[in-house]
Short mmCIF file of C-alpha atoms in Angstrom, two decimals:
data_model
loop_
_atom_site.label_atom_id
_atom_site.label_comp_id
_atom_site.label_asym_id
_atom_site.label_seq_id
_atom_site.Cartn_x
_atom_site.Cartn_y
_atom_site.Cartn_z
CA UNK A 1 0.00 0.00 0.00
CA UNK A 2 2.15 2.75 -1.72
CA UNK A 3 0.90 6.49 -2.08
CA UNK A 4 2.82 8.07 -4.88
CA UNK A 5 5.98 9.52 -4.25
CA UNK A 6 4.68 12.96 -6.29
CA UNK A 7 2.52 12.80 -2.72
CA UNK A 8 5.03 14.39 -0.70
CA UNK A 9 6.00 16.88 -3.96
CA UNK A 10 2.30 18.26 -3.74
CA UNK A 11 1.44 18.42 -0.49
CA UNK A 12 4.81 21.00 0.08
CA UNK A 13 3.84 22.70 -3.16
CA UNK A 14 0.32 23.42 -1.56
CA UNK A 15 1.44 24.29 1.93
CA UNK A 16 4.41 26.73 -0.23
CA UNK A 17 1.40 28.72 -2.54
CA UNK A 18 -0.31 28.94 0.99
CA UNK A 19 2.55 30.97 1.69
CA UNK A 20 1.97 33.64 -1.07
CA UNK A 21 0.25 36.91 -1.29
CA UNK A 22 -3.29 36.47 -2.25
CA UNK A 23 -3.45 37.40 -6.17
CA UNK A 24 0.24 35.62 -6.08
CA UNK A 25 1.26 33.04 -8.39
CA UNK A 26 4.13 30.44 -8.65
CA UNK A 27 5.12 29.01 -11.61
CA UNK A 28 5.45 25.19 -12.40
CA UNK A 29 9.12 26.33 -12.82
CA UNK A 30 9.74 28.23 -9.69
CA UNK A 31 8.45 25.38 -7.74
CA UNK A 32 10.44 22.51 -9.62
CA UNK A 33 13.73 24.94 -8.46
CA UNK A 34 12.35 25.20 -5.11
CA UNK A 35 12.37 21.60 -4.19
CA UNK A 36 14.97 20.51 -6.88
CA UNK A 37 12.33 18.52 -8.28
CA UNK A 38 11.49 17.56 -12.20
CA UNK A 39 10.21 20.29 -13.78
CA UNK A 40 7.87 18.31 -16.48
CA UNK A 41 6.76 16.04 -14.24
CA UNK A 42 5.79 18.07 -11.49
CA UNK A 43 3.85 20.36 -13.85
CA UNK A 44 1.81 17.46 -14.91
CA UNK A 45 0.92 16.91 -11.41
CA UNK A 46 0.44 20.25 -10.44
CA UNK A 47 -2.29 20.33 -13.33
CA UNK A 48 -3.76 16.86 -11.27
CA UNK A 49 -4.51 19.64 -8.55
CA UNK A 50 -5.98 21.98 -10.75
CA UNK A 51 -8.46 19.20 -12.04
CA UNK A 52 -9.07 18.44 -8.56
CA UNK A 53 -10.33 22.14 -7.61
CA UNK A 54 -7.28 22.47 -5.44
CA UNK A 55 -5.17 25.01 -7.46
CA UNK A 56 -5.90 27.13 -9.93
CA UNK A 57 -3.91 27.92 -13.24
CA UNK A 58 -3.45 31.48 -14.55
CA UNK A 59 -1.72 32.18 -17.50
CA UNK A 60 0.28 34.80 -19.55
CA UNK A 61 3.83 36.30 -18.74
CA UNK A 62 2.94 36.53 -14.95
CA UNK A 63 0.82 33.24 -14.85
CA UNK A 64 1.22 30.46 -12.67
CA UNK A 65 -0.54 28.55 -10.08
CA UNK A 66 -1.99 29.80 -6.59
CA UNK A 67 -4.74 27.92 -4.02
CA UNK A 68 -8.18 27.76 -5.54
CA UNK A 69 -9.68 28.58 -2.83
CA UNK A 70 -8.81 29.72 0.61
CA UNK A 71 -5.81 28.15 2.61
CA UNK A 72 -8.06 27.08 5.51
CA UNK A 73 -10.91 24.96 3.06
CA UNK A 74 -8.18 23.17 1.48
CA UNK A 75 -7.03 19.91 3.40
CA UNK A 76 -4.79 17.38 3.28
CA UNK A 77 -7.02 15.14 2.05
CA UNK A 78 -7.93 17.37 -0.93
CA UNK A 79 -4.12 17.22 -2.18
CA UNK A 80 -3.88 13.44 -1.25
CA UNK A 81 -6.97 12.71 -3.53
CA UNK A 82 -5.95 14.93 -5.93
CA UNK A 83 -2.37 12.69 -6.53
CA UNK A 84 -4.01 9.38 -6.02
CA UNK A 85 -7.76 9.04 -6.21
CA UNK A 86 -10.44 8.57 -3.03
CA UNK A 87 -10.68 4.79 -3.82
CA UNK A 88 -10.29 2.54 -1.21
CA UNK A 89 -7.24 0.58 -0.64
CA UNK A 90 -9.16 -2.38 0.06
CA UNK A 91 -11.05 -4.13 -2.93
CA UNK A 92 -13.64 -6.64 -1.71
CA UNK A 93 -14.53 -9.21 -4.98
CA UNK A 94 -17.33 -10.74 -3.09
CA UNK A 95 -15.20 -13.96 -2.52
CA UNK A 96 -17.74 -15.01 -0.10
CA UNK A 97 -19.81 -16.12 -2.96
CA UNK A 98 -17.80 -18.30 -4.92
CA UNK A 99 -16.24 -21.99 -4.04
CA UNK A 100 -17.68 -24.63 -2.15
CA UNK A 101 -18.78 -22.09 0.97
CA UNK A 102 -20.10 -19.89 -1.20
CA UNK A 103 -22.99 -18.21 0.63
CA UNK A 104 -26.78 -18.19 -0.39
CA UNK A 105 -27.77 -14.61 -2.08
CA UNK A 106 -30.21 -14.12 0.96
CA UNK A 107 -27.27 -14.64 3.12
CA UNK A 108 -25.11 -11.49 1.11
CA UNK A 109 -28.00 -8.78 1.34
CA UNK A 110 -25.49 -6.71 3.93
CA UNK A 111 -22.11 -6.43 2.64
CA UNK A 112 -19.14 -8.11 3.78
CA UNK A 113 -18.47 -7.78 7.33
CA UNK A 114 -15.10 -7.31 6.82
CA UNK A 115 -15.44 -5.13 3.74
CA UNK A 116 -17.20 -2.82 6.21
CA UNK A 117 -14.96 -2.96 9.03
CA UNK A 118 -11.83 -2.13 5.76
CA UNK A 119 -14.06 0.83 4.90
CA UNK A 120 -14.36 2.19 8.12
CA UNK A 121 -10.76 1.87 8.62
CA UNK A 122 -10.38 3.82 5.61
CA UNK A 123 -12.85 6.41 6.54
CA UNK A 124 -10.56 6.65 10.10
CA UNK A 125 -7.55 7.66 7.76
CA UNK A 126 -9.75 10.31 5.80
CA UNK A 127 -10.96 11.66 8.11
CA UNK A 128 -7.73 11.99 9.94
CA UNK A 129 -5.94 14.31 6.76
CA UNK A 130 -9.47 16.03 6.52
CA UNK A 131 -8.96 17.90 10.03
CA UNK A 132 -5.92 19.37 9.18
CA UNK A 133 -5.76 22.58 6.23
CA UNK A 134 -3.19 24.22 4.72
CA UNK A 135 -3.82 26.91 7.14
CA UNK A 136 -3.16 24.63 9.80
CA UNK A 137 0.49 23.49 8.23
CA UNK A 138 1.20 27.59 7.89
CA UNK A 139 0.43 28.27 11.15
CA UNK A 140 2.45 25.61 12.73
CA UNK A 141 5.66 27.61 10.70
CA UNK A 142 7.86 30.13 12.28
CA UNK A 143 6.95 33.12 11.97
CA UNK A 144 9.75 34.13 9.49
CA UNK A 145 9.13 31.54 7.20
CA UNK A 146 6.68 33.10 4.68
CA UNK A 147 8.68 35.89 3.48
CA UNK A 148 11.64 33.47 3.61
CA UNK A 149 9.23 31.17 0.92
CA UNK A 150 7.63 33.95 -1.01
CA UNK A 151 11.45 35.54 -1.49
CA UNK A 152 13.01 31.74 -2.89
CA UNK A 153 9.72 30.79 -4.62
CA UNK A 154 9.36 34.11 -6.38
CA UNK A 155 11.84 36.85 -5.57
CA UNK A 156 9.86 38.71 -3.75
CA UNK A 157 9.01 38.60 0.32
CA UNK B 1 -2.73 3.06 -2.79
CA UNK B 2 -3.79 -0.38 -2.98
CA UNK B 3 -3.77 -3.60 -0.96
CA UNK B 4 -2.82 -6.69 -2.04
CA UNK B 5 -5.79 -8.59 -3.59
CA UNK B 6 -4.87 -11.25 -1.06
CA UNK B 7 -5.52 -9.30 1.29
CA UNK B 8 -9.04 -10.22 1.13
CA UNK B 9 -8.44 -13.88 0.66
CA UNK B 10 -6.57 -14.10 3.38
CA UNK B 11 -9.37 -11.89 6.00
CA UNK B 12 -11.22 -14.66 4.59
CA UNK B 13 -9.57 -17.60 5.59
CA UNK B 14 -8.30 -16.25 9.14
CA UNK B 15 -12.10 -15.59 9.84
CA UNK B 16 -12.92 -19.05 8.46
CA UNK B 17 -10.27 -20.42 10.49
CA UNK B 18 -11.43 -18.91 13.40
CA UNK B 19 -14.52 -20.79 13.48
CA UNK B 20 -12.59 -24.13 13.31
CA UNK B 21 -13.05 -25.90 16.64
CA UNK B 22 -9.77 -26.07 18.89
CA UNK B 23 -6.85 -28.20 17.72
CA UNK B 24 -8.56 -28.80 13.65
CA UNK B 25 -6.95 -27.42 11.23
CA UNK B 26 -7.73 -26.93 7.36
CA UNK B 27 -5.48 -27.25 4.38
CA UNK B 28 -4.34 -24.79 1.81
CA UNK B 29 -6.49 -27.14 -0.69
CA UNK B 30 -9.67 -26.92 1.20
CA UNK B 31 -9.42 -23.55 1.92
CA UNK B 32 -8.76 -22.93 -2.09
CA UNK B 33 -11.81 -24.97 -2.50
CA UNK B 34 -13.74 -23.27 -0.05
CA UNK B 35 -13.39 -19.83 -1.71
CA UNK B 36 -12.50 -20.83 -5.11
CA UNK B 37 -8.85 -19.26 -5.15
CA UNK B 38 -5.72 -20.54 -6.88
CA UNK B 39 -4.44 -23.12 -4.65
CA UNK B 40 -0.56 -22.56 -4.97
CA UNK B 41 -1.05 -18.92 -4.40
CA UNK B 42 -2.62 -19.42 -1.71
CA UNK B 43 -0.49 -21.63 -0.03
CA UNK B 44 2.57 -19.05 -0.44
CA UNK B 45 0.15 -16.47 1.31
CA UNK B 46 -0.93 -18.48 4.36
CA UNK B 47 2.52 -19.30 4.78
CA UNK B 48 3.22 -15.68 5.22
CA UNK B 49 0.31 -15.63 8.06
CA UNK B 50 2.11 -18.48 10.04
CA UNK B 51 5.86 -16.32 9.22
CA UNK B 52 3.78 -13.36 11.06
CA UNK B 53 2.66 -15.50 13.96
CA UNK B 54 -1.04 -15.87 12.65
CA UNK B 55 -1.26 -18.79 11.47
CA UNK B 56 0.14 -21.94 12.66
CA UNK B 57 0.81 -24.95 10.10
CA UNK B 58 1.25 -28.41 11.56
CA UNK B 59 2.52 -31.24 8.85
CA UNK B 60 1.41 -34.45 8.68
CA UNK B 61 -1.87 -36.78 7.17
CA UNK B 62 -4.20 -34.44 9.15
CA UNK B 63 -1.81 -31.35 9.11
CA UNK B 64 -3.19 -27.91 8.10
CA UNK B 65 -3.79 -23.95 8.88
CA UNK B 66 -4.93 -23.51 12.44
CA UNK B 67 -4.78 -20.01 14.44
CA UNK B 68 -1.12 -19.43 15.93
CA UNK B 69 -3.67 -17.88 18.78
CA UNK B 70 -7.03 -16.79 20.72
CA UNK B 71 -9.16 -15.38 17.86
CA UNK B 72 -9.79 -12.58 20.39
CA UNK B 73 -6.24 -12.13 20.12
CA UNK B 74 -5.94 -11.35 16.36
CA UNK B 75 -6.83 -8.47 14.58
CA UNK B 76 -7.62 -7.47 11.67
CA UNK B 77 -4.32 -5.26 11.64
CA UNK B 78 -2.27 -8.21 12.64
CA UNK B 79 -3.72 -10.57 8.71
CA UNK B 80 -3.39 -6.98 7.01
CA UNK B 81 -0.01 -6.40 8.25
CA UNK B 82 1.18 -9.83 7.87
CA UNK B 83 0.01 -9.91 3.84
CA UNK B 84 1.11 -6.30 2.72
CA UNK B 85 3.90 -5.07 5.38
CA UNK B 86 3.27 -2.24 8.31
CA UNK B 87 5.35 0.40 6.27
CA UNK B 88 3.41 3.74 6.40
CA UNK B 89 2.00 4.59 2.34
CA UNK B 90 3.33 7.87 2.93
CA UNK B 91 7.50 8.41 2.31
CA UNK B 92 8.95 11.57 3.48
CA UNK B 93 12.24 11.91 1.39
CA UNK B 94 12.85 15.33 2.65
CA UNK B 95 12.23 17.58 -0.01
CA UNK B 96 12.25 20.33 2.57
CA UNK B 97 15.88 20.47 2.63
CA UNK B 98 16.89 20.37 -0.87
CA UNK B 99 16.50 22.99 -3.88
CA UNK B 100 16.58 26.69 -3.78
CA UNK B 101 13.85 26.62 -0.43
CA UNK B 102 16.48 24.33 1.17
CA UNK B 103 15.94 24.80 4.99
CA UNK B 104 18.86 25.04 7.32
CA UNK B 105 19.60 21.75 9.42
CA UNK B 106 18.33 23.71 12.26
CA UNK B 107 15.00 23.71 11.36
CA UNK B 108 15.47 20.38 10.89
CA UNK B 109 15.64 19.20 14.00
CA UNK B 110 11.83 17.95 13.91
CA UNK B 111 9.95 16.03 11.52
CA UNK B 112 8.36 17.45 9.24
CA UNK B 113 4.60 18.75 9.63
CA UNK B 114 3.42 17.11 6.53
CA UNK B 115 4.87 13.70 7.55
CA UNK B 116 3.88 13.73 11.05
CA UNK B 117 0.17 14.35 9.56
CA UNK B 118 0.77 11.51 7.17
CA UNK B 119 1.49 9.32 10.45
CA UNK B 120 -1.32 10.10 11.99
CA UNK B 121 -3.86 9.53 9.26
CA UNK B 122 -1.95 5.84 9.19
CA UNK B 123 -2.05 5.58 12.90
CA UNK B 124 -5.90 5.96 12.83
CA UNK B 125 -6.17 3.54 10.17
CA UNK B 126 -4.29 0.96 11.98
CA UNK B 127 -6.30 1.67 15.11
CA UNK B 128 -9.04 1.20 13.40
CA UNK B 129 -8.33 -2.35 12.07
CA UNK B 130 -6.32 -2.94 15.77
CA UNK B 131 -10.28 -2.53 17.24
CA UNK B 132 -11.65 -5.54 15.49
CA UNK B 133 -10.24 -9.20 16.46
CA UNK B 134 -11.41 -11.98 14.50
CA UNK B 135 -13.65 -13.13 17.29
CA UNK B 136 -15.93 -9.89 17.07
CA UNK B 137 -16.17 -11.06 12.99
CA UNK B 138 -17.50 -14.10 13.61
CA UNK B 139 -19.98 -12.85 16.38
CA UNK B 140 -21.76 -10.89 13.75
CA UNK B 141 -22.47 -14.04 12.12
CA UNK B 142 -25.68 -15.75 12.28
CA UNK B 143 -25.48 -18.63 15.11
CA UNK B 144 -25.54 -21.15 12.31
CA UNK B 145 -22.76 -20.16 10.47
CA UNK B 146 -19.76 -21.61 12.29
CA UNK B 147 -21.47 -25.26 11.76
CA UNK B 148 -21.67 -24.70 7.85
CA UNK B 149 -18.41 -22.92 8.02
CA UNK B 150 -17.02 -26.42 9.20
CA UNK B 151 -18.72 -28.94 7.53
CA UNK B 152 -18.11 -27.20 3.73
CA UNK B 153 -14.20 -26.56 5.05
CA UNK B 154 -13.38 -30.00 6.56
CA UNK B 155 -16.36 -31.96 6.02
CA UNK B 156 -16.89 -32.15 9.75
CA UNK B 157 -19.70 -29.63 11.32
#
């Protein structure tokens, strides 16, 4: 059970545009420098966000991407989705009614027991990166450190 | 992110296993017969039940899969655990200290934000599957099941 690696890319690219000025942009570019990461392939990810409602995508000489919407109603779990889907990990194929114990149909109205107690194990995790926002990560920063990110994002504090 | 699709074969046979009455066991054969799975896979999977203390296999004419332990004493974090590892999906590779935003080894000192809310979210998960044993699964089951369980596994109710 593997999240991407581009996970960790995209969640510090969120919590870095939650650094900027509102109306601020960062480009694909600027953020591939600022991590040292690959430039073409973290743009293709970055536009997974914008699909997702998380960023959005401005263009012309001083385009980029910022937060779609406001630092504190974006969580983790929005980025998280955004990079790797909302299915569950767990994929029940109904074993329970195939082979010799296969079970009668009126016995398989419910669904699985333990497809249930998976999905509520996956809810647990959801709803564990849905309490924290991007507002949250910012605010757990020093104090210095947005002007420090806006300056070596963008060139300006 | 995706589990094994063992991982529901195996919930599967530790829950059918755990209706077995003490000291019978069941083979890798019957229980590939029971839920219609591909018997040599199968066999390689249970094995890594027994490996993670699960399972125990005992040879012989009437050898087979029994529980290693209580079935109040396993979870369904212990089968999930012993088919797909207990590594966390997230990896931190510490982007926050490389490229142009590099931060100083300083601010270092603590984990990162973004992982430690990564760990959390898979904390909850695994507390979540710790809560269930395999005894609670088979009390949701209707009183007759264990019986039918038996006699279509071993061919003794």
């Amino acid at each position: 059970m593997k999240l991407p690696g581009s996970t960790e890319w995209l969640l510090h690219c969120a919590a870095s545009l939650a650094q900027l000025k509102a109306g601020d942009t960062a480009s694909a570019a600027q953020l591939a420098q600022y991590f040292d990461l690959p430039a073409a392939y973290l743009a293709k990810q970055l536009q997974a966000l914008v699909k997702a409602g998380v960023l959005a995508a401005t263009t012309g000489p001083r385009g980029g991407f910022r937060l779609a919407r406001p630092a504190s109603e974006i969580t983790l779990l929005h980025v998280v989705e955004a990079v790797d889907g909302a299915s569950s990990p767990y994929e029940c194929r109904e074993i329970r009614r195939q082979g010799r114990g296969a079970l009668p149909a009126e016995d398989c109205r419910t669904p699985c027991v333990l497809a249930v107690k998976m999905a509520e194990a996956h809810r647990a995790w959801r709803d564990s990166l849905a309490a924290t926002s991007l507002a949250d990560i910012v605010a757990t920063l020093p104090p210095s450190a947005p002007s420090r990110t806006r300056l070596r994002l963008t060139g300006t504090p």
